Coordinates of C-alpha atoms and ligand atoms in Angstrom, one line a residue:
M1 CA -3.8 -19.2 0.0
S2 CA -1.2 -18.4 -2.7
E3 CA 0.1 -21.1 -4.9
Q4 CA 3.6 -20.4 -3.7
I5 CA 2.6 -21.0 -0.1
E6 CA 0.8 -24.2 -1.0
T7 CA 3.9 -25.4 -2.8
H8 CA 6.0 -24.6 0.3
L9 CA 3.5 -26.4 2.5
K10 CA 3.9 -29.5 0.4
E11 CA 7.6 -29.2 0.6
G12 CA 7.3 -29.1 4.4
R13 CA 8.7 -25.6 4.8
F14 CA 5.6 -24.3 6.5
F15 CA 3.5 -25.7 9.3
A16 CA -0.1 -25.5 8.4
P17 CA -2.6 -24.7 11.2
P18 CA -4.0 -27.9 12.5
K19 CA -7.4 -28.6 10.8
E20 CA -9.3 -29.0 14.1
F21 CA -8.1 -25.5 15.2
A22 CA -8.7 -23.9 11.8
Q23 CA -12.3 -25.1 11.6
R24 CA -13.3 -23.2 14.8
A25 CA -11.0 -20.2 14.5
R26 CA -12.5 -16.7 14.2
I27 CA -10.5 -16.0 11.1
S28 CA -10.5 -19.1 9.0
S29 CA -8.8 -18.4 5.7
M30 CA -5.8 -16.5 4.4
E31 CA -8.1 -14.7 2.0
E32 CA -10.1 -13.4 5.0
Y33 CA -6.9 -12.3 6.7
R34 CA -5.7 -10.5 3.6
R35 CA -9.1 -8.8 3.0
M36 CA -9.2 -7.6 6.6
Y37 CA -5.6 -6.5 6.5
R38 CA -6.2 -4.5 3.3
E39 CA -9.3 -2.9 4.9
S40 CA -7.3 -2.0 8.0
L41 CA -4.8 0.0 6.0
E42 CA -7.0 1.4 3.3
E43 CA -10.0 2.3 5.5
P44 CA -8.7 2.4 9.1
E45 CA -11.8 4.3 10.2
V46 CA -14.0 1.5 9.1
F47 CA -11.9 -1.3 10.4
W48 CA -11.0 0.2 13.8
G49 CA -14.4 1.8 14.2
R50 CA -15.9 -1.7 13.9
E51 CA -13.3 -3.3 16.2
A52 CA -13.8 -0.6 18.9
Q53 CA -17.5 -1.4 19.0
G54 CA -16.4 -4.6 20.8
L55 CA -15.8 -2.4 23.9
D56 CA -18.2 -0.3 26.0
W57 CA -18.0 3.4 25.5
R58 CA -19.6 6.0 27.7
E59 CA -19.6 8.4 24.8
P60 CA -18.9 7.6 21.2
W61 CA -15.8 9.0 19.4
E62 CA -16.1 11.7 16.8
R63 CA -13.1 10.7 14.8
V64 CA -11.3 7.3 14.8
V65 CA -7.8 8.8 14.3
E66 CA -6.1 12.1 14.1
W67 CA -2.4 12.4 13.6
E68 CA 0.4 14.7 13.0
L69 CA 3.6 12.8 13.6
P70 CA 4.9 12.0 16.1
D71 CA 1.6 12.5 17.8
A72 CA -1.5 10.5 17.2
K73 CA -4.9 10.4 18.9
W74 CA -7.4 7.5 18.6
F75 CA -11.1 7.5 19.1
V76 CA -11.1 11.3 19.5
G77 CA -13.8 12.6 21.7
G78 CA -14.8 9.1 22.9
R79 CA -15.1 8.4 26.6
L80 CA -14.7 5.1 28.4
N81 CA -13.3 3.4 31.5
A82 CA -10.7 0.7 31.1
C83 CA -11.6 -1.1 34.3
E84 CA -15.3 -1.1 33.5
N85 CA -14.4 -2.8 30.2
C86 CA -12.4 -5.4 31.9
V87 CA -14.7 -6.1 34.8
D88 CA -18.2 -4.5 35.1
R89 CA -19.3 -5.3 31.6
H90 CA -19.1 -9.0 32.2
L91 CA -21.4 -8.8 35.2
G92 CA -24.6 -8.6 33.3
T93 CA -23.7 -11.7 31.3
A94 CA -23.2 -15.4 32.0
R95 CA -19.6 -14.5 32.9
R96 CA -20.7 -12.9 36.2
H97 CA -19.7 -16.0 38.3
K98 CA -17.1 -17.3 35.9
A99 CA -13.5 -17.3 37.1
A100 CA -11.5 -14.2 36.0
L101 CA -8.3 -15.2 37.8
V102 CA -7.1 -18.6 38.8
W103 CA -4.1 -18.2 40.9
E104 CA -1.4 -20.4 42.5
G105 CA 1.2 -19.1 44.8
E106 CA 4.7 -20.5 44.8
P107 CA 4.2 -22.3 48.2
G108 CA 1.2 -24.0 46.7
D109 CA -1.7 -21.8 48.0
K110 CA -4.6 -21.4 45.6
R111 CA -7.3 -18.8 45.0
T112 CA -9.9 -18.3 42.3
M113 CA -11.6 -14.9 41.8
T114 CA -14.8 -14.7 39.8
Y115 CA -15.6 -11.6 37.8
A116 CA -18.2 -10.7 40.5
Q117 CA -15.5 -11.1 43.2
L118 CA -12.9 -9.2 41.2
Y119 CA -15.4 -6.3 40.8
R120 CA -16.0 -6.1 44.5
Q121 CA -12.2 -6.2 45.3
V122 CA -11.5 -3.5 42.7
C123 CA -14.2 -1.2 43.9
L124 CA -13.1 -1.6 47.5
F125 CA -9.5 -0.9 46.6
A126 CA -10.4 2.0 44.4
N127 CA -12.1 3.5 47.4
V128 CA -8.9 2.8 49.5
L129 CA -6.9 4.8 46.9
K130 CA -9.4 7.6 47.0
R131 CA -9.3 7.6 50.8
N132 CA -5.5 8.0 50.6
G133 CA -5.8 11.0 48.4
V134 CA -5.4 9.6 44.9
K135 CA -7.2 11.5 42.2
A136 CA -7.5 11.1 38.4
G137 CA -4.2 11.8 36.7
D138 CA -2.1 11.0 39.9
R139 CA 0.6 8.4 39.5
V140 CA 0.6 5.2 41.7
L141 CA 3.6 3.0 41.8
I142 CA 2.8 -0.7 42.2
Y143 CA 5.5 -3.1 43.4
M144 CA 3.9 -6.4 44.1
P145 CA 4.4 -10.1 43.8
L146 CA 2.3 -11.8 41.1
I147 CA -0.8 -12.2 43.3
P148 CA -4.4 -11.3 42.4
E149 CA -4.0 -8.0 44.4
A150 CA -1.4 -6.7 41.9
I151 CA -4.1 -6.9 39.2
V152 CA -6.8 -5.5 41.6
A153 CA -4.5 -2.5 42.2
M154 CA -3.9 -1.9 38.5
L155 CA -7.6 -2.0 37.7
A156 CA -8.5 0.1 40.8
C157 CA -6.2 2.8 39.4
A158 CA -7.8 2.6 36.0
R159 CA -11.2 2.8 37.6
I160 CA -10.6 6.2 39.1
G161 CA -8.3 7.5 36.3
A162 CA -5.1 7.2 38.3
V163 CA -2.0 6.3 36.2
H164 CA -0.3 3.1 37.4
S165 CA 3.4 2.5 37.0
V166 CA 4.2 -1.1 37.8
V167 CA 7.7 -1.9 38.8
F168 CA 8.7 -5.6 38.5
G169 CA 9.0 -7.2 41.9
G170 CA 12.5 -8.5 41.1
F171 CA 13.9 -4.9 40.7
S172 CA 15.9 -3.2 43.3
S173 CA 15.4 -0.2 45.6
E174 CA 17.3 2.0 43.2
S175 CA 14.9 1.1 40.4
I176 CA 12.0 2.1 42.6
R177 CA 13.7 5.4 43.6
D178 CA 14.4 6.3 39.9
R179 CA 10.9 5.6 38.8
L180 CA 9.4 7.5 41.7
A181 CA 11.6 10.5 40.9
D182 CA 10.6 10.4 37.3
S183 CA 6.9 9.8 37.7
G184 CA 6.3 11.8 40.9
A185 CA 4.0 9.1 42.3
S186 CA 2.2 10.0 45.5
V187 CA 1.2 6.5 46.5
V188 CA 3.1 3.2 46.5
V189 CA 1.2 -0.1 46.6
T190 CA 3.4 -3.0 47.8
A191 CA 3.4 -6.2 49.8
D192 CA 5.4 -7.3 52.8
G193 CA 7.1 -9.9 50.6
G194 CA 6.6 -12.4 47.8
Y195 CA 7.8 -15.9 47.1
R196 CA 10.5 -16.6 44.5
R197 CA 12.4 -19.9 44.1
G198 CA 11.7 -20.8 47.8
Q199 CA 12.9 -17.5 49.1
I200 CA 10.9 -14.5 50.3
V201 CA 11.6 -11.3 48.4
T202 CA 11.4 -8.4 50.9
L203 CA 9.4 -6.0 48.9
K204 CA 8.4 -3.6 51.6
Q205 CA 12.0 -3.4 52.8
N206 CA 13.1 -2.5 49.3
V207 CA 10.4 0.3 49.3
D208 CA 11.7 1.6 52.6
H209 CA 15.3 1.8 51.2
A210 CA 14.0 3.6 48.2
L211 CA 12.3 6.2 50.4
E212 CA 15.2 6.7 52.7
G213 CA 16.6 10.2 52.9
G214 CA 16.0 12.9 50.3
E215 CA 12.9 14.4 48.9
T216 CA 10.1 12.2 47.8
S217 CA 6.7 12.7 46.3
V218 CA 5.3 9.7 48.2
Q219 CA 2.7 10.4 50.8
R220 CA 1.4 6.9 51.4
V221 CA 2.6 3.3 51.2
I222 CA -0.2 0.7 51.2
V223 CA 1.0 -2.8 52.1
F224 CA -0.7 -6.0 51.3
R225 CA 0.1 -8.9 53.7
R226 CA 1.3 -11.8 51.7
A227 CA 4.3 -13.4 53.5
N228 CA 3.6 -12.6 57.1
L229 CA 6.9 -10.8 57.4
E230 CA 7.7 -8.5 60.3
I231 CA 8.0 -5.1 58.6
H232 CA 8.7 -1.6 59.6
I233 CA 5.6 0.6 59.5
E234 CA 6.4 4.3 59.2
E235 CA 3.8 6.3 61.1
H236 CA 1.8 8.7 59.0
R237 CA 3.1 7.1 55.8
D238 CA 2.5 3.3 55.8
V239 CA -0.9 1.6 56.0
W240 CA -2.0 -2.0 55.8
W241 CA -4.2 -2.9 52.8
H242 CA -6.6 -5.1 54.9
R243 CA -7.0 -2.4 57.6
E244 CA -7.9 0.2 55.0
L245 CA -10.6 -2.1 53.6
E246 CA -12.5 -1.7 56.9
Y247 CA -13.1 2.0 56.3
V248 CA -14.4 1.9 52.7
S249 CA -17.6 0.8 50.9
A250 CA -17.7 -1.6 48.0
E251 CA -19.5 0.9 45.9
C252 CA -17.4 2.8 43.4
P253 CA -19.2 3.8 40.2
A254 CA -16.8 3.9 37.2
E255 CA -16.5 7.3 35.5
G256 CA -15.9 7.7 31.8
F257 CA -12.5 9.2 30.8
D258 CA -11.3 10.7 27.6
S259 CA -10.0 8.1 25.2
E260 CA -6.6 9.8 25.4
H261 CA -6.5 9.9 29.2
P262 CA -3.2 8.3 30.4
L263 CA -3.7 4.7 31.6
F264 CA -0.2 3.8 32.6
I265 CA 3.5 4.5 32.5
L266 CA 5.9 1.5 32.1
Y267 CA 9.6 2.0 32.3
T268 CA 11.8 0.2 29.8
S269 CA 15.5 0.3 28.9
G270 CA 16.8 2.5 26.1
S271 CA 20.2 3.4 24.9
T272 CA 21.0 5.8 27.7
G273 CA 21.6 5.1 31.4
K274 CA 18.1 6.2 32.3
P275 CA 15.0 4.0 31.6
K276 CA 12.3 5.8 29.7
G277 CA 8.7 6.0 31.0
I278 CA 6.6 4.7 28.1
L279 CA 3.2 6.3 28.3
H280 CA 0.0 4.5 27.1
T281 CA -3.5 6.0 27.0
T282 CA -6.9 4.5 27.4
G283 CA -9.0 4.0 24.2
G284 CA -6.5 3.0 21.6
Y285 CA -4.5 0.7 24.0
L286 CA -7.6 -1.1 25.0
V287 CA -8.9 -1.6 21.5
G288 CA -5.4 -2.9 20.4
T289 CA -5.1 -5.4 23.3
H290 CA -8.7 -6.5 23.1
C291 CA -8.5 -7.0 19.4
T292 CA -5.2 -8.9 19.4
S293 CA -6.4 -11.1 22.3
K294 CA -9.5 -12.0 20.4
Y295 CA -7.8 -12.8 17.1
V296 CA -4.3 -14.0 18.0
F297 CA -5.2 -16.1 21.0
D298 CA -8.7 -16.8 19.6
L299 CA -9.9 -16.6 23.2
R300 CA -13.1 -18.4 24.1
D301 CA -15.1 -18.5 27.2
E302 CA -14.2 -22.1 27.8
D303 CA -10.5 -21.4 27.7
L304 CA -8.1 -21.4 30.6
Y305 CA -5.5 -19.0 29.3
W306 CA -2.1 -18.7 30.8
C307 CA 0.4 -16.0 30.0
T308 CA 3.4 -16.7 32.2
A309 CA 4.7 -13.0 32.3
D310 CA 4.8 -10.9 35.4
V311 CA 2.6 -7.8 35.5
G312 CA 5.8 -5.8 35.8
W313 CA 6.4 -6.2 32.0
I314 CA 4.3 -5.0 29.1
T315 CA 3.3 -8.6 28.3
G316 CA 1.7 -8.8 31.8
H317 CA -0.1 -5.5 31.2
S318 CA -1.5 -6.3 27.8
Y319 CA -1.9 -10.1 28.0
V320 CA -2.4 -10.9 31.6
V321 CA -4.7 -7.9 32.4
Y322 CA -6.2 -5.6 29.8
G323 CA -6.5 -7.8 26.7
P324 CA -7.8 -11.1 28.2
L325 CA -10.0 -9.5 30.9
S326 CA -11.6 -7.2 28.4
C327 CA -12.5 -10.4 26.4
G328 CA -13.9 -12.0 29.6
A329 CA -11.3 -14.7 29.7
T330 CA -10.3 -16.9 32.6
C331 CA -6.6 -16.2 33.3
M332 CA -4.2 -18.5 35.1
I333 CA -1.6 -16.7 37.1
Y334 CA 1.3 -18.2 39.0
E335 CA 3.5 -16.3 41.5
G336 CA 6.8 -18.1 41.4
A337 CA 9.7 -19.7 39.4
P338 CA 9.1 -22.4 36.8
N339 CA 11.6 -24.8 38.5
W340 CA 10.3 -24.6 42.0
P341 CA 10.3 -27.0 43.7
E342 CA 11.1 -29.0 40.6
P343 CA 11.5 -28.3 36.9
D344 CA 8.0 -29.5 36.1
R345 CA 6.0 -26.9 38.0
F346 CA 4.5 -25.4 34.9
W347 CA 3.4 -28.8 33.5
R348 CA 1.9 -29.7 36.9
I349 CA -0.2 -26.5 36.6
V350 CA -1.2 -27.2 33.0
E351 CA -2.3 -30.7 33.9
E352 CA -4.0 -29.8 37.2
Y353 CA -6.1 -26.9 36.0
G354 CA -6.4 -27.9 32.3
V355 CA -4.7 -24.9 30.8
T356 CA -5.7 -24.6 27.1
I357 CA -3.6 -21.6 25.9
F358 CA 0.0 -21.2 27.0
Y359 CA 2.1 -18.1 26.2
T360 CA 5.7 -17.8 27.4
A361 CA 9.2 -16.7 26.4
P362 CA 11.8 -18.6 24.3
T363 CA 14.2 -18.4 27.2
A364 CA 11.8 -20.4 29.3
I365 CA 11.4 -23.0 26.5
R366 CA 15.2 -23.3 26.2
S367 CA 15.4 -23.9 29.9
F368 CA 12.8 -26.6 29.7
I369 CA 14.8 -28.3 26.9
K370 CA 17.9 -28.2 29.1
W371 CA 16.0 -29.6 32.1
G372 CA 14.9 -32.6 30.0
R373 CA 11.7 -33.8 28.4
H374 CA 11.1 -36.4 31.1
W375 CA 9.8 -33.5 33.3
V376 CA 7.2 -32.8 30.6
E377 CA 6.3 -36.4 29.9
K378 CA 5.3 -37.0 33.4
H379 CA 2.2 -34.9 32.8
D380 CA -0.9 -35.0 30.7
L381 CA -0.8 -31.8 28.6
S382 CA -3.6 -32.8 26.3
S383 CA -5.8 -29.8 27.4
L384 CA -3.5 -27.4 25.5
R385 CA -4.8 -26.1 22.1
L386 CA -2.6 -23.1 21.4
L387 CA 0.9 -22.1 22.2
G388 CA 2.6 -18.7 22.0
T389 CA 6.0 -17.0 22.4
V390 CA 7.1 -13.5 23.0
G391 CA 10.0 -11.3 24.0
E392 CA 12.9 -12.5 21.8
P393 CA 13.6 -14.4 18.7
I394 CA 13.0 -18.1 19.0
N395 CA 15.5 -20.4 17.4
P396 CA 14.0 -23.0 15.1
E397 CA 15.3 -25.9 17.4
A398 CA 13.4 -24.5 20.4
W399 CA 10.3 -23.9 18.2
M400 CA 10.3 -27.5 17.0
W401 CA 10.7 -28.8 20.6
Y402 CA 7.8 -26.6 21.7
Y403 CA 5.7 -27.8 18.8
E404 CA 6.5 -31.5 19.3
V405 CA 7.0 -32.0 23.0
I406 CA 4.6 -29.4 24.5
G407 CA 2.1 -29.1 21.7
R408 CA 2.2 -32.8 20.5
K409 CA 2.1 -31.4 16.9
K410 CA -1.6 -30.4 17.6
C411 CA -1.2 -26.8 18.7
P412 CA -0.4 -23.9 16.4
I413 CA 2.4 -21.6 17.7
V414 CA 1.9 -17.9 17.6
D415 CA 5.3 -16.2 17.6
T416 CA 4.3 -12.6 18.5
W417 CA 6.7 -9.7 17.9
W418 CA 5.9 -6.5 19.7
Q419 CA 7.4 -4.1 22.2
T420 CA 6.6 -2.1 25.3
E421 CA 6.1 0.8 23.0
T422 CA 3.7 -0.9 20.6
G423 CA 1.4 -1.9 23.4
A424 CA 0.0 -4.9 21.5
H425 CA 1.1 -7.6 19.0
M426 CA 2.4 -6.2 15.7
L427 CA 3.8 -9.2 13.7
T428 CA 2.2 -12.5 14.4
P429 CA 0.5 -15.5 12.9
L430 CA -3.2 -15.9 13.3
P431 CA -3.5 -19.3 14.7
G432 CA -6.2 -20.7 12.5
V433 CA -4.8 -19.5 9.2
T434 CA -1.2 -18.4 9.0
P435 CA 1.2 -21.2 7.9
T436 CA 4.1 -20.8 10.3
K437 CA 7.9 -21.1 9.8
P438 CA 9.9 -21.9 12.9
G439 CA 11.7 -18.7 13.9
S440 CA 9.6 -16.2 12.0
A441 CA 7.0 -13.9 13.6
T442 CA 5.3 -14.2 10.1
L443 CA 3.1 -11.4 8.9
P444 CA 1.8 -8.0 10.2
F445 CA -1.4 -7.8 12.4
F446 CA -4.3 -5.7 11.2
G447 CA -3.4 -2.0 10.8
V448 CA 0.3 -2.6 11.0
D449 CA 2.2 -1.1 8.1
A450 CA 5.6 -2.7 8.7
A451 CA 8.6 -2.4 6.4
I452 CA 12.3 -3.0 6.3
V453 CA 14.3 0.0 5.2
D454 CA 17.8 1.2 4.8
E455 CA 19.4 4.3 6.5
E456 CA 17.7 6.6 4.0
G457 CA 14.3 5.1 4.6
R458 CA 14.2 3.1 1.3
E459 CA 12.7 -0.3 1.4
V460 CA 15.3 -3.0 1.0
G461 CA 15.0 -6.1 -1.2
V462 CA 13.9 -9.6 -0.4
N463 CA 16.0 -11.2 2.3
E464 CA 18.1 -8.1 2.7
G465 CA 18.6 -6.9 6.3
G466 CA 17.6 -3.5 7.4
R467 CA 15.6 -1.5 10.0
L468 CA 12.2 -2.6 11.0
V469 CA 9.9 0.4 10.9
I470 CA 6.1 1.0 11.1
R471 CA 4.9 3.5 8.6
R472 CA 1.7 4.8 10.1
P473 CA 0.2 5.1 13.6
W474 CA -1.7 2.2 15.2
P475 CA -4.2 2.4 18.1
S476 CA -2.1 0.9 20.9
M477 CA 1.1 2.9 20.1
L478 CA 2.9 4.7 22.9
R479 CA 1.8 8.4 23.2
G480 CA 5.2 9.5 24.4
I481 CA 8.0 9.2 26.9
Y482 CA 6.7 10.6 30.2
G483 CA 8.0 14.1 30.7
D484 CA 10.4 14.0 27.7
P485 CA 8.7 14.8 24.4
A486 CA 12.1 15.7 22.8
R487 CA 13.5 12.2 23.5
Y488 CA 10.3 10.7 22.2
R489 CA 10.6 12.5 18.9
E490 CA 14.3 11.9 18.6
Q491 CA 14.3 8.3 19.6
Y492 CA 11.4 6.9 17.6
W493 CA 10.4 9.3 14.9
S494 CA 13.7 11.0 13.7
Q495 CA 15.9 8.1 12.6
V496 CA 13.9 7.1 9.6
P497 CA 11.9 10.0 8.1
G498 CA 8.1 9.8 8.7
C499 CA 8.3 6.3 10.3
Y500 CA 8.4 4.8 13.8
F501 CA 11.7 3.1 14.2
T502 CA 11.5 0.0 16.4
G503 CA 15.2 -0.3 17.2
D504 CA 15.1 -3.8 15.7
G505 CA 16.9 -5.2 12.7
A506 CA 15.0 -7.6 10.5
R507 CA 14.6 -9.1 7.0
R508 CA 11.6 -10.2 5.0
D509 CA 11.7 -13.4 3.0
E510 CA 10.3 -14.3 -0.4
D511 CA 6.9 -15.0 1.1
G512 CA 6.8 -11.6 2.9
Y513 CA 7.5 -13.2 6.3
F514 CA 9.4 -11.1 8.8
W515 CA 12.5 -12.5 10.6
I516 CA 13.7 -10.4 13.5
V517 CA 17.5 -10.4 13.7
G518 CA 17.9 -8.4 17.0
R519 CA 18.4 -4.9 18.4
M520 CA 20.3 -2.3 16.4
D521 CA 20.7 0.0 19.3
D522 CA 22.7 -0.4 22.5
V523 CA 20.0 -2.5 24.1
L524 CA 20.5 -6.2 25.0
N525 CA 17.8 -8.7 25.1
V526 CA 18.6 -11.0 28.0
A527 CA 16.0 -13.7 28.7
G528 CA 13.4 -11.7 26.9
H529 CA 14.1 -8.6 29.0
R530 CA 15.5 -5.4 27.7
L531 CA 18.7 -4.1 29.3
G532 CA 20.5 -1.0 28.1
T533 CA 24.2 -1.4 28.0
A534 CA 24.5 2.2 29.3
E535 CA 22.3 1.3 32.3
V536 CA 24.5 -1.6 33.3
E537 CA 27.6 0.6 32.8
S538 CA 26.2 3.3 35.0
A539 CA 25.3 0.8 37.7
L540 CA 28.9 -0.5 37.6
V541 CA 30.6 2.8 37.8
A542 CA 28.3 3.8 40.7
H543 CA 30.4 1.3 42.7
P544 CA 33.3 3.1 44.5
A545 CA 35.8 0.5 43.2
V546 CA 35.0 1.0 39.6
A547 CA 36.8 3.5 37.4
E548 CA 35.4 2.6 34.0
A549 CA 33.0 0.0 32.6
A550 CA 32.0 -1.1 29.1
V551 CA 29.2 -3.6 28.5
V552 CA 28.5 -5.8 25.5
G553 CA 26.3 -8.8 24.7
R554 CA 27.3 -12.2 23.7
P555 CA 25.2 -15.1 22.5
D556 CA 23.8 -17.4 25.2
E557 CA 22.3 -20.8 24.6
I558 CA 19.5 -20.3 27.1
K559 CA 19.0 -16.6 27.6
G560 CA 19.5 -15.5 24.0
Q561 CA 22.1 -12.9 25.1
A562 CA 24.3 -12.6 28.1
V563 CA 26.0 -9.6 29.5
V564 CA 29.7 -9.2 29.4
A565 CA 31.2 -6.4 31.3
F566 CA 34.8 -5.0 31.0
V567 CA 35.6 -3.2 34.2
T568 CA 38.6 -1.2 35.2
L569 CA 39.1 -0.8 38.9
K570 CA 40.3 2.3 40.7
G571 CA 43.5 2.2 42.7
V572 CA 43.0 0.7 46.2
C573 CA 44.8 2.1 49.2
K574 CA 47.1 -0.2 51.0
H575 CA 44.6 -0.6 53.9
R576 CA 42.3 -2.1 51.3
Q577 CA 39.6 0.2 52.6
H578 CA 39.4 3.2 50.3
F579 CA 38.9 3.5 46.6
G580 CA 39.6 6.6 44.7
R581 CA 41.4 9.7 45.9
N582 CA 40.1 10.0 49.5
C583 CA 42.8 8.1 51.3
E584 CA 45.9 9.8 52.4
G585 CA 47.6 6.4 52.4
M586 CA 49.6 4.8 49.6
W587 CA 48.1 3.6 46.3
R588 CA 48.3 0.1 44.9
K589 CA 47.0 -1.0 41.6
Ligands
LIG1 P1 10.1 -5.3 25.4 O1 9.6 -3.9 25.1 O2 10.8 -5.4 26.7 O3 8.9 -6.3 25.4 O4 11.1 -5.8 24.3 C1 10.8 -5.6 23.0 C2 11.9 -6.2 22.2 O5 12.0 -7.6 22.4 C3 11.7 -6.1 20.7 O6 12.2 -4.8 20.2 C4 12.5 -7.2 20.1 O7 13.9 -6.9 20.1 C5 12.3 -8.3 21.1 N1 11.1 -9.2 20.8 C6 9.9 -9.2 21.3 N2 9.2 -10.2 20.8 C7 9.9 -10.8 19.8 C8 9.7 -11.9 18.9 N3 8.6 -12.5 18.9 N4 10.7 -12.2 18.1 C9 11.9 -11.5 18.1 N5 12.2 -10.5 19.0 C10 11.2 -10.2 19.8

């Protein structure tokens, strides 16, 4: 540890990792971090080659990385199966009968799935997909509640080389329609409904609306029965998940796919009205999520790890599914809202199951503060050993509350900065070594060459604001925007010469710590979720009453940012029935 940092620690400006944690951590000194970090930049082949050995490869790679920006390939020539790495490879070990998923539904129903059970369910469903015509490279849209079957469906796609595109269950029919049109998915996997804040979300009905009228690429809709809803079954198109299982075997050998075989598309907001389909491939993504799960969460077999994100977001992909399962972790998942039926639902879960690692968004933490600490104090949270945050900047007050009230000053906090595009953590503390400062995502993870630059690409000085860029490729980076290579180049690789531009503004302090200031493009971050202002504007002007709309963000105490829309209405006819020019009646403003 540098003298400067030691002095700061004495002055109380840093929070040192708790001793007990540090003693057991995989990386146990700042020297070790710096040595590994240097190696990851100076000899990426050696560093990443060694890390990738932590996974099972069907065929070894010939070269670790090959790049000609904006394109990069990782583990070139290697072959592997992402599902096999998350499931099958644990079967020959003591993890075979260990819980992979510990699930609680919002109404209080509970299920545990061991790795052996997960394997069986994934194989069965992979055969269901095949039976319904899905082949390697085909796109499958998944629109599910947060139930084990959502994860089974993702892994089943990966097993047969199909490309999943998960759409968050809170999104509308229009979102499904847009994503289907862009991805050309042939199969939709959904449920009749899911539970959220005491209500049932009618997922299948939303899919029906999305498929109404017009051309569609969808041949099949596979429906899991979750909420016992009466639903419409379209003949020759819709099938029940449980019925399909009757026709298939539980044997589905995994095949090796090229390291650059597409694994998934995940749509995220950009600065235009149309969300972009971020494409991730297999080998590099898996190495990145595996390696960060291992070092940043310091995952152990005895942990019960809970990332509260939905699988509809990148955090759910990387840190509910691929990262932790490839490490053989036991993952807690919960279907519903944090304040249902009361604001202590999360703490009930932590206490009842003995959660040891808890990873959530600053917005959730600010809501807990608002609801009051008495909801926390009712519960024994002593099982917790590590806390994490993701999705948006955390204000120091919320950080301190998290540290003191939830972590009882015993748990390190990892504030992880990363994006849908980066696939895995990029700036983050390592919990056993990095002294933390409330509100800073601290230092770069291995292989991440981060810098803050001005418009010309020149590095700015200490504590000067600028653009956060990454100066060289990393294994889990996006491989493109689905179907739009020009937009990929223009958006990420053209704004700062030779660098990946994150879209975020940041500064770096005298200790080299990164502080994220916020987005520099027309993207808002509301409750940790990205919203393009242009997207909200185009939704508003789609309404027949709206002539013009302009959207901006404003600071919000809980959600970080809130949306403010300025809307000009069209004239309304005197019958108050028609908007626009179609009424032959009189106009009123
Ligand atoms: P998404 O791709 O939806 O996960 O959003 C990524 C964006 O969220 C980033 O570009 C940042 O603006 C913001 N973000 C994510 N994690 C953090 C963090 N730990 N601190 C500050 N901002 C964050």
